[in-house]
PDB file of C-alpha atoms in Angstrom:
ATOM      1  CA  UNK A 394     -25.805 -24.719  -4.182  1.00  0.00           C
ATOM      2  CA  UNK A 395     -24.238 -24.286  -7.788  1.00  0.00           C
ATOM      3  CA  UNK A 396     -20.903 -21.861  -8.329  1.00  0.00           C
ATOM      4  CA  UNK A 397     -22.774 -19.656 -10.344  1.00  0.00           C
ATOM      5  CA  UNK A 398     -25.176 -18.852  -7.524  1.00  0.00           C
ATOM      6  CA  UNK A 399     -22.189 -18.509  -5.066  1.00  0.00           C
ATOM      7  CA  UNK A 400     -21.092 -15.639  -7.396  1.00  0.00           C
ATOM      8  CA  UNK A 401     -24.001 -14.139  -7.606  1.00  0.00           C
ATOM      9  CA  UNK A 402     -24.214 -13.810  -3.704  1.00  0.00           C
ATOM     10  CA  UNK A 403     -20.871 -12.604  -3.482  1.00  0.00           C
ATOM     11  CA  UNK A 404     -21.445  -9.668  -5.980  1.00  0.00           C
ATOM     12  CA  UNK A 405     -24.740  -8.878  -3.821  1.00  0.00           C
ATOM     13  CA  UNK A 406     -22.254  -8.772  -1.002  1.00  0.00           C
ATOM     14  CA  UNK A 407     -19.908  -6.614  -2.241  1.00  0.00           C
ATOM     15  CA  UNK A 408     -22.566  -4.204  -3.613  1.00  0.00           C
ATOM     16  CA  UNK A 409     -24.132  -3.900  -7.329  1.00  0.00           C
ATOM     17  CA  UNK A 410     -23.123  -0.493  -7.085  1.00  0.00           C
ATOM     18  CA  UNK A 411     -19.347  -1.760  -6.883  1.00  0.00           C
ATOM     19  CA  UNK A 412     -19.660  -5.037  -8.812  1.00  0.00           C
ATOM     20  CA  UNK A 413     -21.428  -5.436 -12.220  1.00  0.00           C
ATOM     21  CA  UNK A 414     -21.687  -8.941 -13.804  1.00  0.00           C
ATOM     22  CA  UNK A 415     -20.603  -9.096 -17.344  1.00  0.00           C
ATOM     23  CA  UNK A 416     -21.212 -12.682 -17.800  1.00  0.00           C
ATOM     24  CA  UNK A 417     -22.206 -15.134 -15.044  1.00  0.00           C
ATOM     25  CA  UNK A 418     -20.681 -18.166 -16.520  1.00  0.00           C
ATOM     26  CA  UNK A 419     -20.352 -20.979 -14.118  1.00  0.00           C
ATOM     27  CA  UNK A 420     -18.901 -19.387 -11.081  1.00  0.00           C
ATOM     28  CA  UNK A 421     -15.570 -20.678 -12.517  1.00  0.00           C
ATOM     29  CA  UNK A 422     -15.042 -18.161 -13.594  1.00  0.00           C
ATOM     30  CA  UNK A 423     -17.516 -15.323 -13.284  1.00  0.00           C
ATOM     31  CA  UNK A 424     -16.790 -11.960 -15.253  1.00  0.00           C
ATOM     32  CA  UNK A 425     -17.339  -8.755 -13.124  1.00  0.00           C
ATOM     33  CA  UNK A 426     -16.406  -5.241 -13.538  1.00  0.00           C
ATOM     34  CA  UNK A 427     -15.274  -3.741  -9.946  1.00  0.00           C
ATOM     35  CA  UNK A 428     -15.939   0.082 -10.139  1.00  0.00           C
ATOM     36  CA  UNK A 429     -13.523   1.760  -7.460  1.00  0.00           C
ATOM     37  CA  UNK A 430     -12.200   5.697  -7.585  1.00  0.00           C
ATOM     38  CA  UNK A 431     -14.203   6.293 -10.865  1.00  0.00           C
ATOM     39  CA  UNK A 432     -12.309   3.533 -12.724  1.00  0.00           C
ATOM     40  CA  UNK A 433     -13.547   0.132 -13.901  1.00  0.00           C
ATOM     41  CA  UNK A 434     -10.828  -2.606 -13.116  1.00  0.00           C
ATOM     42  CA  UNK A 435     -12.204  -6.288 -14.880  1.00  0.00           C
ATOM     43  CA  UNK A 436     -11.888  -9.449 -12.700  1.00  0.00           C
ATOM     44  CA  UNK A 437     -12.296 -12.832 -13.754  1.00  0.00           C
ATOM     45  CA  UNK A 438     -13.608 -14.427 -10.421  1.00  0.00           C
ATOM     46  CA  UNK A 439     -13.511 -17.829  -9.626  1.00  0.00           C
ATOM     47  CA  UNK A 440     -15.400 -18.735  -6.429  1.00  0.00           C
ATOM     48  CA  UNK A 441     -16.351 -21.585  -4.052  1.00  0.00           C
ATOM     49  CA  UNK A 442     -17.837 -21.730  -0.580  1.00  0.00           C
ATOM     50  CA  UNK A 443     -15.236 -22.360   2.268  1.00  0.00           C
ATOM     51  CA  UNK A 444     -15.383 -25.394   4.264  1.00  0.00           C
ATOM     52  CA  UNK A 445     -14.010 -27.069   7.162  1.00  0.00           C
ATOM     53  CA  UNK A 446     -11.082 -29.506   6.732  1.00  0.00           C
ATOM     54  CA  UNK A 447     -11.098 -32.159   8.690  1.00  0.00           C
ATOM     55  CA  UNK A 448      -7.145 -32.342   9.528  1.00  0.00           C
ATOM     56  CA  UNK A 449      -7.316 -29.660  11.880  1.00  0.00           C
ATOM     57  CA  UNK A 450     -10.212 -27.762  13.852  1.00  0.00           C
ATOM     58  CA  UNK A 451      -8.743 -24.388  12.700  1.00  0.00           C
ATOM     59  CA  UNK A 452      -7.992 -25.394   9.029  1.00  0.00           C
ATOM     60  CA  UNK A 453     -10.401 -24.207   6.576  1.00  0.00           C
ATOM     61  CA  UNK A 454     -10.451 -24.360   2.950  1.00  0.00           C
ATOM     62  CA  UNK A 455     -11.858 -23.607  -0.703  1.00  0.00           C
ATOM     63  CA  UNK A 456     -11.402 -25.768  -3.617  1.00  0.00           C
ATOM     64  CA  UNK A 457     -11.512 -25.641  -7.764  1.00  0.00           C
ATOM     65  CA  UNK A 458     -14.310 -27.764  -9.058  1.00  0.00           C
ATOM     66  CA  UNK A 459     -13.859 -31.638  -9.561  1.00  0.00           C
ATOM     67  CA  UNK A 460     -14.083 -31.275 -12.790  1.00  0.00           C
ATOM     68  CA  UNK A 461     -10.603 -29.780 -13.184  1.00  0.00           C
ATOM     69  CA  UNK A 462     -11.511 -26.418 -15.260  1.00  0.00           C
ATOM     70  CA  UNK A 463      -8.716 -24.340 -15.365  1.00  0.00           C
ATOM     71  CA  UNK A 464      -7.989 -20.898 -13.805  1.00  0.00           C
ATOM     72  CA  UNK A 465      -8.486 -18.439 -16.758  1.00  0.00           C
ATOM     73  CA  UNK A 466      -8.684 -14.835 -17.532  1.00  0.00           C
ATOM     74  CA  UNK A 467      -8.609 -12.612 -20.688  1.00  0.00           C
ATOM     75  CA  UNK A 468      -6.234  -9.875 -21.490  1.00  0.00           C
ATOM     76  CA  UNK A 469      -6.637  -6.934 -19.070  1.00  0.00           C
ATOM     77  CA  UNK A 470      -8.479  -9.111 -16.352  1.00  0.00           C
ATOM     78  CA  UNK A 471      -7.137  -9.774 -12.794  1.00  0.00           C
ATOM     79  CA  UNK A 472      -8.065 -13.717 -11.843  1.00  0.00           C
ATOM     80  CA  UNK A 473      -8.912 -13.791  -8.271  1.00  0.00           C
ATOM     81  CA  UNK A 474     -10.060 -16.950  -6.402  1.00  0.00           C
ATOM     82  CA  UNK A 475     -12.730 -16.201  -3.833  1.00  0.00           C
ATOM     83  CA  UNK A 476     -14.315 -18.530  -1.005  1.00  0.00           C
ATOM     84  CA  UNK A 477     -17.266 -17.043   0.640  1.00  0.00           C
ATOM     85  CA  UNK A 478     -16.818 -18.095   4.463  1.00  0.00           C
ATOM     86  CA  UNK A 479     -19.276 -16.996   7.383  1.00  0.00           C
ATOM     87  CA  UNK A 480     -18.230 -16.149  10.923  1.00  0.00           C
ATOM     88  CA  UNK A 481     -21.997 -16.153  12.709  1.00  0.00           C
ATOM     89  CA  UNK A 482     -24.093 -13.898  10.352  1.00  0.00           C
ATOM     90  CA  UNK A 483     -21.206 -12.292   9.108  1.00  0.00           C
ATOM     91  CA  UNK A 484     -20.044 -12.873   5.628  1.00  0.00           C
ATOM     92  CA  UNK A 485     -16.273 -12.768   4.754  1.00  0.00           C
ATOM     93  CA  UNK A 486     -14.438 -13.277   1.691  1.00  0.00           C
ATOM     94  CA  UNK A 487     -11.212 -15.491   1.284  1.00  0.00           C
ATOM     95  CA  UNK A 488      -9.498 -14.337  -1.541  1.00  0.00           C
ATOM     96  CA  UNK A 489      -6.017 -15.192  -3.583  1.00  0.00           C
ATOM     97  CA  UNK A 490      -4.408 -13.539  -6.830  1.00  0.00           C
ATOM     98  CA  UNK A 491      -5.074 -16.073  -9.147  1.00  0.00           C
ATOM     99  CA  UNK A 492      -2.360 -15.420 -11.430  1.00  0.00           C
ATOM    100  CA  UNK A 493       0.175 -18.083 -10.725  1.00  0.00           C
ATOM    101  CA  UNK A 494      -2.429 -20.637 -11.394  1.00  0.00           C
ATOM    102  CA  UNK A 495      -3.747 -19.592 -14.931  1.00  0.00           C
ATOM    103  CA  UNK A 496      -4.202 -22.373 -16.970  1.00  0.00           C
ATOM    104  CA  UNK A 497      -3.905 -24.948 -14.269  1.00  0.00           C
ATOM    105  CA  UNK A 498      -6.543 -27.728 -14.221  1.00  0.00           C
ATOM    106  CA  UNK A 499      -5.087 -30.007 -11.427  1.00  0.00           C
ATOM    107  CA  UNK A 500      -7.226 -30.109  -8.164  1.00  0.00           C
ATOM    108  CA  UNK A 501      -5.892 -27.829  -5.698  1.00  0.00           C
ATOM    109  CA  UNK A 502      -7.383 -26.385  -2.622  1.00  0.00           C
ATOM    110  CA  UNK A 503      -6.382 -23.089  -0.735  1.00  0.00           C
ATOM    111  CA  UNK A 504      -5.661 -24.012   2.918  1.00  0.00           C
ATOM    112  CA  UNK A 505      -6.218 -21.133   5.749  1.00  0.00           C
ATOM    113  CA  UNK A 506      -6.510 -20.604   9.041  1.00  0.00           C
ATOM    114  CA  UNK A 507      -9.846 -19.800  10.140  1.00  0.00           C
ATOM    115  CA  UNK A 508      -8.652 -17.312  12.894  1.00  0.00           C
ATOM    116  CA  UNK A 509      -8.132 -14.880   9.871  1.00  0.00           C
ATOM    117  CA  UNK A 510     -12.046 -15.191   9.031  1.00  0.00           C
ATOM    118  CA  UNK A 511     -13.030 -14.045  12.698  1.00  0.00           C
ATOM    119  CA  UNK A 512     -10.274 -11.180  12.297  1.00  0.00           C
ATOM    120  CA  UNK A 513     -11.787  -9.960   9.149  1.00  0.00           C
ATOM    121  CA  UNK A 514     -15.486 -10.734  10.578  1.00  0.00           C
ATOM    122  CA  UNK A 515     -14.217  -7.939  13.721  1.00  0.00           C
ATOM    123  CA  UNK A 516     -11.799  -5.814  12.124  1.00  0.00           C
ATOM    124  CA  UNK A 517     -12.532  -5.790   8.449  1.00  0.00           C
ATOM    125  CA  UNK A 518      -9.131  -7.109   7.116  1.00  0.00           C
ATOM    126  CA  UNK A 519      -6.628  -9.845   7.701  1.00  0.00           C
ATOM    127  CA  UNK A 520      -4.289 -11.747   6.108  1.00  0.00           C
ATOM    128  CA  UNK A 521      -1.863 -14.919   6.113  1.00  0.00           C
ATOM    129  CA  UNK A 522       0.593 -16.549   4.030  1.00  0.00           C
ATOM    130  CA  UNK A 523       0.093 -20.395   4.322  1.00  0.00           C
ATOM    131  CA  UNK A 524       2.695 -23.106   3.978  1.00  0.00           C
ATOM    132  CA  UNK A 525       2.166 -23.297   0.071  1.00  0.00           C
ATOM    133  CA  UNK A 526       3.278 -19.692  -0.006  1.00  0.00           C
ATOM    134  CA  UNK A 527      -0.328 -18.236  -1.000  1.00  0.00           C
ATOM    135  CA  UNK A 528      -0.654 -14.740   0.191  1.00  0.00           C
ATOM    136  CA  UNK A 529      -4.260 -15.135   1.665  1.00  0.00           C
ATOM    137  CA  UNK A 530      -6.742 -12.041   2.296  1.00  0.00           C
ATOM    138  CA  UNK A 531      -9.727 -11.990   4.366  1.00  0.00           C
ATOM    139  CA  UNK A 532     -11.969  -9.307   4.169  1.00  0.00           C
ATOM    140  CA  UNK A 533     -15.382  -7.953   4.499  1.00  0.00           C
ATOM    141  CA  UNK A 534     -17.389  -7.865   1.276  1.00  0.00           C
ATOM    142  CA  UNK A 535     -17.310  -4.460   1.193  1.00  0.00           C
ATOM    143  CA  UNK A 536     -13.678  -4.174   0.934  1.00  0.00           C
ATOM    144  CA  UNK A 537     -13.293  -6.183  -2.175  1.00  0.00           C
ATOM    145  CA  UNK A 538     -12.815  -3.305  -4.475  1.00  0.00           C
ATOM    146  CA  UNK A 539      -9.875  -2.215  -2.368  1.00  0.00           C
ATOM    147  CA  UNK A 540      -8.452  -5.816  -2.671  1.00  0.00           C
ATOM    148  CA  UNK A 541      -8.567  -5.192  -6.235  1.00  0.00           C
ATOM    149  CA  UNK A 542      -7.098  -2.096  -6.327  1.00  0.00           C
ATOM    150  CA  UNK A 543      -4.104  -2.852  -4.156  1.00  0.00           C
ATOM    151  CA  UNK A 544      -3.583  -6.094  -6.331  1.00  0.00           C
ATOM    152  CA  UNK A 545      -3.416  -4.252  -9.377  1.00  0.00           C
ATOM    153  CA  UNK A 546      -0.885  -1.891  -8.226  1.00  0.00           C
ATOM    154  CA  UNK A 547       1.036  -4.268  -6.780  1.00  0.00           C
ATOM    155  CA  UNK A 548       2.184  -2.082  -3.462  1.00  0.00           C
ATOM    156  CA  UNK A 549       2.099  -4.086  -0.605  1.00  0.00           C
ATOM    157  CA  UNK A 550       0.202  -2.163   2.281  1.00  0.00           C
ATOM    158  CA  UNK A 551       0.677  -3.456   5.981  1.00  0.00           C
ATOM    159  CA  UNK A 552      -2.885  -5.052   7.621  1.00  0.00           C
ATOM    160  CA  UNK A 553      -2.628  -2.691  10.108  1.00  0.00           C
ATOM    161  CA  UNK A 554      -3.159   0.233   7.832  1.00  0.00           C
ATOM    162  CA  UNK A 555      -5.970  -1.381   6.302  1.00  0.00           C
ATOM    163  CA  UNK A 556      -7.579  -1.992   9.458  1.00  0.00           C
ATOM    164  CA  UNK A 557      -6.942   1.647  10.997  1.00  0.00           C
ATOM    165  CA  UNK A 558      -8.424   3.031   7.729  1.00  0.00           C
ATOM    166  CA  UNK A 559     -11.498   0.824   7.795  1.00  0.00           C
ATOM    167  CA  UNK A 560     -12.098   1.488  11.405  1.00  0.00           C
ATOM    168  CA  UNK A 561     -11.797   5.577  10.948  1.00  0.00           C
ATOM    169  CA  UNK A 562     -13.677   5.423   7.842  1.00  0.00           C
ATOM    170  CA  UNK A 563     -16.645   3.808   9.593  1.00  0.00           C
ATOM    171  CA  UNK A 564     -16.729   0.990   6.620  1.00  0.00           C
ATOM    172  CA  UNK A 565     -17.313  -2.051   8.718  1.00  0.00           C
ATOM    173  CA  UNK A 566     -20.429  -1.183  10.301  1.00  0.00           C
ATOM    174  CA  UNK A 567     -21.464   1.482   7.625  1.00  0.00           C
ATOM    175  CA  UNK A 568     -21.996  -0.142   3.897  1.00  0.00           C
ATOM    176  CA  UNK A 569     -22.702   3.193   2.340  1.00  0.00           C
ATOM    177  CA  UNK A 570     -20.695   3.918  -0.762  1.00  0.00           C
ATOM    178  CA  UNK A 571     -19.539   7.476   1.199  1.00  0.00           C
ATOM    179  CA  UNK A 572     -18.045   5.066   4.120  1.00  0.00           C
ATOM    180  CA  UNK A 573     -16.352   2.606   1.311  1.00  0.00           C
ATOM    181  CA  UNK A 574     -14.801   5.478  -0.653  1.00  0.00           C
ATOM    182  CA  UNK A 575     -13.615   7.242   2.763  1.00  0.00           C
ATOM    183  CA  UNK A 576     -11.218   3.797   3.174  1.00  0.00           C
ATOM    184  CA  UNK A 577     -10.461   3.958  -0.434  1.00  0.00           C
ATOM    185  CA  UNK A 578      -9.104   7.245  -0.410  1.00  0.00           C
ATOM    186  CA  UNK A 579      -7.327   6.575   2.838  1.00  0.00           C
ATOM    187  CA  UNK A 580      -5.553   3.242   1.777  1.00  0.00           C
ATOM    188  CA  UNK A 581      -4.682   4.970  -1.627  1.00  0.00           C
ATOM    189  CA  UNK A 582      -2.897   7.960   0.171  1.00  0.00           C
ATOM    190  CA  UNK A 583      -0.820   5.252   2.018  1.00  0.00           C
ATOM    191  CA  UNK A 584      -0.499   3.192  -1.291  1.00  0.00           C
ATOM    192  CA  UNK A 585       0.578   6.681  -2.879  1.00  0.00           C
ATOM    193  CA  UNK A 586       3.028   7.198  -0.524  1.00  0.00           C
ATOM    194  CA  UNK A 587       4.670   3.585  -0.499  1.00  0.00           C
ATOM    195  CA  UNK A 588       5.283   3.769  -4.193  1.00  0.00           C
ATOM    196  CA  UNK A 589       6.821   7.485  -3.609  1.00  0.00           C
ATOM    197  CA  UNK A 590       9.100   6.305  -1.195  1.00  0.00           C
ATOM    198  CA  UNK A 591      10.270   2.839  -3.022  1.00  0.00           C
ATOM    199  CA  UNK A 592      11.471   5.226  -5.894  1.00  0.00           C
ATOM    200  CA  UNK A 593      13.286   7.659  -4.092  1.00  0.00           C
ATOM    201  CA  UNK A 594      14.941   4.807  -2.363  1.00  0.00           C
ATOM    202  CA  UNK A 595      15.928   3.128  -5.461  1.00  0.00           C
ATOM    203  CA  UNK A 596      17.005   6.246  -7.184  1.00  0.00           C
ATOM    204  CA  UNK A 597      19.795   6.641  -4.038  1.00  0.00           C
ATOM    205  CA  UNK A 598      20.688   3.377  -4.072  1.00  0.00           C
ATOM    206  CA  UNK A 599      19.098   3.049  -0.756  1.00  0.00           C
ATOM    207  CA  UNK A 600      21.455   5.374   0.955  1.00  0.00           C
ATOM    208  CA  UNK A 601      20.825   8.423   2.906  1.00  0.00           C
ATOM    209  CA  UNK A 602      21.866  11.608   0.823  1.00  0.00           C
ATOM    210  CA  UNK A 603      22.955  13.292   3.900  1.00  0.00           C
ATOM    211  CA  UNK A 604      25.459  10.513   5.463  1.00  0.00           C
ATOM    212  CA  UNK A 605      24.976   7.456   3.072  1.00  0.00           C
ATOM    213  CA  UNK A 606      23.694   5.278   5.771  1.00  0.00           C
ATOM    214  CA  UNK A 607      21.869   2.290   4.361  1.00  0.00           C
ATOM    215  CA  UNK A 608      20.884  -0.730   6.234  1.00  0.00           C
ATOM    216  CA  UNK A 609      17.268  -0.745   5.768  1.00  0.00           C
ATOM    217  CA  UNK A 610      17.024   2.627   7.408  1.00  0.00           C
ATOM    218  CA  UNK A 611      16.119   4.764   4.731  1.00  0.00           C
ATOM    219  CA  UNK A 612      12.925   6.575   3.753  1.00  0.00           C
ATOM    220  CA  UNK A 613      11.555   8.708   0.895  1.00  0.00           C
ATOM    221  CA  UNK A 614      11.091  12.088   2.088  1.00  0.00           C
ATOM    222  CA  UNK A 615       9.011  14.815   0.151  1.00  0.00           C
ATOM    223  CA  UNK A 616      10.759  17.877  -0.625  1.00  0.00           C
ATOM    224  CA  UNK A 617       7.844  20.168  -1.181  1.00  0.00           C
ATOM    225  CA  UNK A 618       5.617  18.375   1.380  1.00  0.00           C
ATOM    226  CA  UNK A 619       3.128  15.805   0.777  1.00  0.00           C
ATOM    227  CA  UNK A 620       0.220  17.990   2.485  1.00  0.00           C
ATOM    228  CA  UNK A 621       0.751  21.271   0.224  1.00  0.00           C
ATOM    229  CA  UNK A 622      -1.341  22.089  -2.541  1.00  0.00           C
ATOM    230  CA  UNK A 623      -0.520  20.105  -5.965  1.00  0.00           C
ATOM    231  CA  UNK A 624       2.780  18.308  -4.328  1.00  0.00           C
ATOM    232  CA  UNK A 625       4.009  16.101  -6.974  1.00  0.00           C
ATOM    233  CA  UNK A 626       4.819  12.393  -5.805  1.00  0.00           C
ATOM    234  CA  UNK A 627       7.830  12.282  -8.182  1.00  0.00           C
ATOM    235  CA  UNK A 628      11.477  11.450  -7.433  1.00  0.00           C
ATOM    236  CA  UNK A 629      12.942  14.950  -8.166  1.00  0.00           C
ATOM    237  CA  UNK A 630      10.226  15.949  -5.337  1.00  0.00           C
ATOM    238  CA  UNK A 631      12.145  13.575  -3.161  1.00  0.00           C
ATOM    239  CA  UNK A 632      15.261  12.750  -1.151  1.00  0.00           C
ATOM    240  CA  UNK A 633      16.349   9.550   0.517  1.00  0.00           C
ATOM    241  CA  UNK A 634      17.080  10.290   4.159  1.00  0.00           C
ATOM    242  CA  UNK A 635      17.723   7.980   7.080  1.00  0.00           C
ATOM    243  CA  UNK A 636      15.622   8.361  10.017  1.00  0.00           C
ATOM    244  CA  UNK A 637      17.737  10.824  11.893  1.00  0.00           C
ATOM    245  CA  UNK A 638      18.055  12.993   8.903  1.00  0.00           C
ATOM    246  CA  UNK A 639      14.220  12.573   7.833  1.00  0.00           C
ATOM    247  CA  UNK A 640      13.577  13.906  11.414  1.00  0.00           C
ATOM    248  CA  UNK A 641      15.988  17.084  11.161  1.00  0.00           C
ATOM    249  CA  UNK A 642      14.515  17.794   8.043  1.00  0.00           C
ATOM    250  CA  UNK A 643      11.057  17.573   8.741  1.00  0.00           C
ATOM    251  CA  UNK A 644      11.902  19.983  11.713  1.00  0.00           C
ATOM    252  CA  UNK A 645      13.172  22.383   9.338  1.00  0.00           C
ATOM    253  CA  UNK A 646      17.132  21.840  10.833  1.00  0.00           C
ATOM    254  CA  UNK A 647      18.495  21.095   7.733  1.00  0.00           C
ATOM    255  CA  UNK A 648      18.703  23.490   4.445  1.00  0.00           C
ATOM    256  CA  UNK A 649      19.877  22.633   1.264  1.00  0.00           C
ATOM    257  CA  UNK A 650      21.430  25.363  -1.129  1.00  0.00           C
ATOM    258  CA  UNK A 651      21.128  25.386  -4.965  1.00  0.00           C
ATOM    259  CA  UNK A 652      24.029  23.829  -5.362  1.00  0.00           C
ATOM    260  CA  UNK A 653      22.931  21.209  -3.125  1.00  0.00           C
ATOM    261  CA  UNK A 654      25.085  22.190  -0.125  1.00  0.00           C
ATOM    262  CA  UNK A 655      23.601  21.520   3.136  1.00  0.00           C
ATOM    263  CA  UNK A 656      23.433  23.823   5.874  1.00  0.00           C
ATOM    264  CA  UNK A 657      22.889  22.775   9.615  1.00  0.00           C
ATOM    265  CA  UNK A 658      20.703  25.378  11.530  1.00  0.00           C
ATOM    266  CA  UNK A 659      22.952  27.226  13.921  1.00  0.00           C
ATOM    267  CA  UNK A 660      20.575  26.194  17.281  1.00  0.00           C
ATOM    268  CA  UNK A 661      20.949  22.567  16.352  1.00  0.00           C
ATOM    269  CA  UNK A 662      24.939  23.130  15.810  1.00  0.00           C
ATOM    270  CA  UNK A 663      25.030  24.508  19.290  1.00  0.00           C
ATOM    271  CA  UNK A 664      23.281  22.012  20.942  1.00  0.00           C
ATOM    272  CA  UNK A 665      25.402  19.085  18.992  1.00  0.00           C
ATOM    273  CA  UNK A 666      28.239  20.299  20.980  1.00  0.00           C
ATOM    274  CA  UNK A 667      26.897  19.302  24.422  1.00  0.00           C
ATOM    275  CA  UNK A 668      27.315  15.608  23.922  1.00  0.00           C
ATOM    276  CA  UNK A 669      29.443  13.258  21.726  1.00  0.00           C
ATOM    277  CA  UNK A 670      26.565  11.428  20.344  1.00  0.00           C
ATOM    278  CA  UNK A 671      25.007  14.689  19.080  1.00  0.00           C
ATOM    279  CA  UNK A 672      28.336  15.705  17.777  1.00  0.00           C
ATOM    280  CA  UNK A 673      28.868  12.480  15.922  1.00  0.00           C
ATOM    281  CA  UNK A 674      25.474  12.888  14.117  1.00  0.00           C
ATOM    282  CA  UNK A 675      26.851  16.416  13.112  1.00  0.00           C
ATOM    283  CA  UNK A 676      29.697  14.937  11.906  1.00  0.00           C
ATOM    284  CA  UNK A 677      27.957  12.405   9.939  1.00  0.00           C
ATOM    285  CA  UNK A 678      26.187  15.002   8.050  1.00  0.00           C
ATOM    286  CA  UNK A 679      27.885  15.643   4.621  1.00  0.00           C
ATOM    287  CA  UNK A 680      28.603  19.155   3.795  1.00  0.00           C
ATOM    288  CA  UNK A 681      27.083  17.952   0.130  1.00  0.00           C
ATOM    289  CA  UNK A 682      23.846  16.260  -0.829  1.00  0.00           C
ATOM    290  CA  UNK A 683      24.597  13.068  -2.295  1.00  0.00           C
ATOM    291  CA  UNK A 684      22.317  13.133  -5.617  1.00  0.00           C
ATOM    292  CA  UNK A 685      21.700  10.621  -8.380  1.00  0.00           C
ATOM    293  CA  UNK A 686      23.618  10.046 -11.151  1.00  0.00           C
ATOM    294  CA  UNK A 687      20.418  10.342 -13.426  1.00  0.00           C
ATOM    295  CA  UNK A 688      19.867  14.098 -13.612  1.00  0.00           C
ATOM    296  CA  UNK A 689      16.115  13.597 -13.987  1.00  0.00           C
ATOM    297  CA  UNK A 690      16.130  11.879 -10.609  1.00  0.00           C
ATOM    298  CA  UNK A 691      17.960  14.947  -8.799  1.00  0.00           C
ATOM    299  CA  UNK A 692      16.101  17.204  -6.543  1.00  0.00           C
ATOM    300  CA  UNK A 693      14.597  20.024  -8.475  1.00  0.00           C
ATOM    301  CA  UNK A 694      15.366  23.595  -7.108  1.00  0.00           C
ATOM    302  CA  UNK A 695      11.574  24.655  -7.943  1.00  0.00           C
ATOM    303  CA  UNK A 696      10.775  22.136  -5.242  1.00  0.00           C
ATOM    304  CA  UNK A 697      13.256  23.643  -2.748  1.00  0.00           C
ATOM    305  CA  UNK A 698      11.796  27.036  -3.237  1.00  0.00           C
ATOM    306  CA  UNK A 699       8.531  25.805  -2.765  1.00  0.00           C
ATOM    307  CA  UNK A 700       9.644  24.084   0.373  1.00  0.00           C
ATOM    308  CA  UNK A 701      11.169  27.186   1.607  1.00  0.00           C
ATOM    309  CA  UNK A 702       8.278  29.778   0.964  1.00  0.00           C
ATOM    310  CA  UNK A 703       5.668  26.711   2.253  1.00  0.00           C
ATOM    311  CA  UNK A 704       7.766  26.819   5.658  1.00  0.00           C
ATOM    312  CA  UNK A 705       8.867  30.637   5.341  1.00  0.00           C
ATOM    313  CA  UNK A 706       9.251  30.960   9.164  1.00  0.00           C
ATOM    314  CA  UNK A 707      10.766  28.123  10.023  1.00  0.00           C
ATOM    315  CA  UNK A 708      13.349  29.011   7.630  1.00  0.00           C
ATOM    316  CA  UNK A 709      14.319  32.250   9.044  1.00  0.00           C
ATOM    317  CA  UNK A 710      17.357  30.983   9.982  1.00  0.00           C
ATOM    318  CA  UNK A 711      18.559  29.990   6.706  1.00  0.00           C
ATOM    319  CA  UNK A 712      20.399  31.811   3.605  1.00  0.00           C
ATOM    320  CA  UNK A 713      17.774  33.200   0.690  1.00  0.00           C
ATOM    321  CA  UNK A 714      17.632  30.763  -1.732  1.00  0.00           C
TER     322      UNK A 714
END
């Protein structure tokens, strides 16, 4: 079967409402538009059929053409290399970001473990980094628009988060647009949270604003909570906190004044006297919140005010803001 026929088959599997062929070409590449979340994302699709590699029973591959046609993409297009695999009667796409191979015309193979095909056939998604350093994605075709979103945004999402989203949305067994939109929304929310956390941690030098611990134990916490109406994912609506201070902040046991003074809930302070370990936590809590040098990254007082209004009863112990 010609590569262009493989490309047409892949487009049909993705869904013609989600993948629109602009130019079929040779299949290396075919130019398509991926429609996701109301946006159109141009893709330069380079396809092949996957097959067993004789060296090991678990090792499979797909290759570029023997004629050594280079990987290519126009400005604004995302080059993606895709092998079409099957597990029993279920199609699975094996995909790699082709950016690092742009212009390359040497013969190459994308090697992968057949295990990830089986996992994707069952759970919808799997990943592997092969010995050449390629990050390889195995996925059911209906999740291809999600892959395009993730590659363009450049935010890594744990495999289990995608598997869980696919399972709860019903997208594995339900090919409808509604099911695909549900998984896209769930993963988009995860990506949004990851991007927010990364930006907040960077603004605080990856250290807790309340105790200055680092060690990779810091997360970006929303001030005005993410579930609240119109909560912005901006650095000034966040504070970098270690896991302990994050938990205390989420439990409304810590209060920050307009001058960034930290107050501890009296009940928590009393409990801290009960053990050396608890007292150590309280002692390590600074009297003043450490804030970024860049004024535009510091917590906005409006966000603190809105937090205390949103959690009005939980902050009944705190002074008026």
